[in-house]
Structures are given as C-alpha cells and as structure tokens.
Steps between C-alpha positions, in 0.01 A plus 500: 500500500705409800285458812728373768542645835191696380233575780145372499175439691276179434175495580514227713868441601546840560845737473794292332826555255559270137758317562505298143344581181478368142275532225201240599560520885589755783593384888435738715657491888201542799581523884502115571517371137595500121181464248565424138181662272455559103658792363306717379185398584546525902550914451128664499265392692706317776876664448590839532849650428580774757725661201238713307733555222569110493131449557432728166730332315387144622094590362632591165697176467174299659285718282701399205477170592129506522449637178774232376253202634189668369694485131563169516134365632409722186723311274380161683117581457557598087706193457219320649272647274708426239565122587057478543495744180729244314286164646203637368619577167680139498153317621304677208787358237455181600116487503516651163759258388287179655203664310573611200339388199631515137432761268476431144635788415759598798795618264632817438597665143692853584560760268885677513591837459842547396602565843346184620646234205840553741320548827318192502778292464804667696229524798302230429166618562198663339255785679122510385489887517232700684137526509378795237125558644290416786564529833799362557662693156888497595447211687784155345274284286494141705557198259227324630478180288925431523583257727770255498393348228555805300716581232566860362562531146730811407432654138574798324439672169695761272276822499534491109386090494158415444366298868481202293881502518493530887809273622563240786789663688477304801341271810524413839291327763390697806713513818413184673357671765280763307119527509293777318281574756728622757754694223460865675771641255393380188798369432580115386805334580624255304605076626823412588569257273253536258585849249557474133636783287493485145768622231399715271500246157280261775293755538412608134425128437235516807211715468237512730196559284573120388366368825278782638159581328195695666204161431248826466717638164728226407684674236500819674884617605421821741667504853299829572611647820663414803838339572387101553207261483429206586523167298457104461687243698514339206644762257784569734605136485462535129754764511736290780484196274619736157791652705646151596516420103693865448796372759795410335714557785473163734514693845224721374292220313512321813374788709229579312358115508519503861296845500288315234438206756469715798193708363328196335477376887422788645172563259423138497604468120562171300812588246344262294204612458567875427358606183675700241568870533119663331548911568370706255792527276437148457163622371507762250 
C-alpha cells in the first residue's frame, strides 16, 4: 500500500508525514529531522497512522505478515526435527553396520505369486508381507537376519507342479545400504549392480530343492506356509556358483562371476572350498 504523505504519530518523535517508503523501510519526516525505521515492524506499538482506514488495512497486511513468519519458524523447527530425526537414524546404521555379526543363515528364499514373477524384477524389490497374529497383526514383517551380506533368492512353482519342481527364477543382493532391522515397510530393495534374472530354459535347469534341504527331514520337500524363509550362506553361493556355468552370453557370464565374487567376500567364503550342492533332491 502506498504510505507517502500519510500522517502519523511516534511515540517518541511525535506528529510527522512519510516522506519515502518501500517494502523493508519507511522514512518518515519529524519537525527538525528525517528518521529512516523498518517497515512494517515500526507500526504497533511505536507508529500510529492517523488514517484509520489506512491503519485497518496496514494490521491486516502486518497480521498477514505475522502469521507468514510464524509458518516459516514452523517449517524451520520440522526441518530441524527432520535433519536430528535423520542423524539419529544414520548413527544407529552405522553402529549396526560396525557391529554386526554374520549369520549363518542370513539369506532369503521368496515365494512368487504370479503377480510378483514380473513385479520383482520390473521394480526390483521384494515385500515380506504382514504380521497374521499377535499384537502387532497388520504390522510389515522386518527381515531381521538380511543385511548386506544378503542375497534374496526369487522362485516360483506351477500350481499343477509338484514343490519338488519349484524353480530358480531369479537373485539379487540387497541395496547396499539396506539393514533388516530398521526395514519399517517390509519391503527389500534390491543392489545396484548386483540383480540376476533368469530365462525361462535357465530356470527349468535350476531347481531349488537341489541345494535347500530342512537337516531335521532331509528328504522332506514341503515349503508349508508363508511367502520366504531363511537359508544357508552357503547354499546361496551354491546356487551363485551353478548360474555362472548356465551363462552363455559373455556380458551376462561375466556379471554373474562378479556377483559370485562379491557375495563370497561379503560372507567370508573361500570359492574353493565350497562343497557341492547336497538339498534334498540330491537325497531321495
């Protein structure tokens, strides 16, 4: 609004007309001299207009500004708690990454729907479903024991197969920066690098009841329920090792031994020293 030649009173400099205005700063002509104060901030409690129509006008736009300033120390305090929200978070990854200790059995087999065999690989990523009981039932199951050492195996089976016939479809390594115990979605994403998806005559050739096997029923083939479990370092590098033998193309063959390599180191494994695939198909 345009305040010059405007009236006012200050509380100290007493009766005097604006003479220059802009939107930070107002100068305002006294009896003996010119005084140069912050616009709006001088109106209120030392600044009056004489104007009441001005002076209405003049609140609403302070008013507004008011409630402008009190938005953006809002803003400021959440991204604050944001910034401490996100240090917090960062400071508990890293102690769990400096502490972490190797599970024997920190991979992950996961069973696909239909849906998922074209899910998991045009997004890349698994979800461990929900809770069913308890008292956190609806709650995202946490993949505790994955950790960046992880692997997770993608299988599926025809509903009118036997689950002896359950096929390899699949694997990737865990987003680099992915640890279990602070998934709140359930979901896993997969590396950048590291993702292998199978064709379908690779994947008839590469069943994965040759390298899994429950020690309690060895020639038992049930999966039960539930859409994953848990499995052996060592079967999973089984499985890497096999899929590096069914790469004819030289891109992919080369890929896959780098994924090979990559896993060995991250779950401490000597490629020389890994024993032959013993699931329970092996068995019966």
């Amino acid at each position: 609004m345009n305040l010059i030649n405007k009236k006012v009173t200050h509380k100290s400099f007493g009766m005097g007309s604006i003479v220059n205005q802009n939107d930070s700063s107002i100068e305002i002509h006294f009896t003996s001299e010119i005084k140069k104060f912050v616009f709006p901030d001088v109106f209120g409690k030392h600044l009056k207009l004489h104007d009441k129509s001005d002076a209405k006008s003049l609140e609403e736009i302070i008013q507004k500004k008011e409630s402008e300033l009190k938005e953006e120390e809002l803003k400021k305090e959440e991204e604050i708690k944001l910034q401490r929200k996100n240090l917090e978070l960062r400071l508990e990854h890293e102690k769990l990454m400096k502490n972490h200790k190797l599970h024997p059995e920190s991979q992950m087999v996961f069973w696909c729907d239909t849906e998922e065999q074209n899910s998991s690989f045009s997004e890349w990523k698994i979800n461990s479903g929900e809770i069913k009981s308890g008292n956190n039932k609806g709650k995202p199951n946490k993949p505790i024991r994955l950790h960046q050492n992880s692997a997770v195996l993608l299988t599926a089976i025809d509903s009118v197969m036997p689950e002896k016939d359950r096929r390899i479809l699949g694997v990737y390594m865990v987003n680099e920066e992915f640890i279990g115990k602070l998934c709140e979605d359930g979901n896993v994403p997969a590396h950048s690098k590291y993702r292998i998806q199978l064709t379908e005559q690779e994947s008839d050739q590469l069943l994965f009841w040759k390298y899994y096997v429950n020690e309690k029923s060895p020639q038992n083939v049930t999966w039960n329920t539930g859409k994953y479990r848990y499995f052996d370092n060592t079967w999973m590098a089984q499985i890497l090792l096999d899929i590096v033998s069914l790469k004819s193309d030289p891109q992919e063959r080369e890929l896959a031994q780098q994924f090979f390599k990559h896993f060995c180191k991250m779950n401490q494994i000597t490629a020389q020293e890994l024993p032959k695939p013993n699931g329970a198909l092996m068995r019966i």
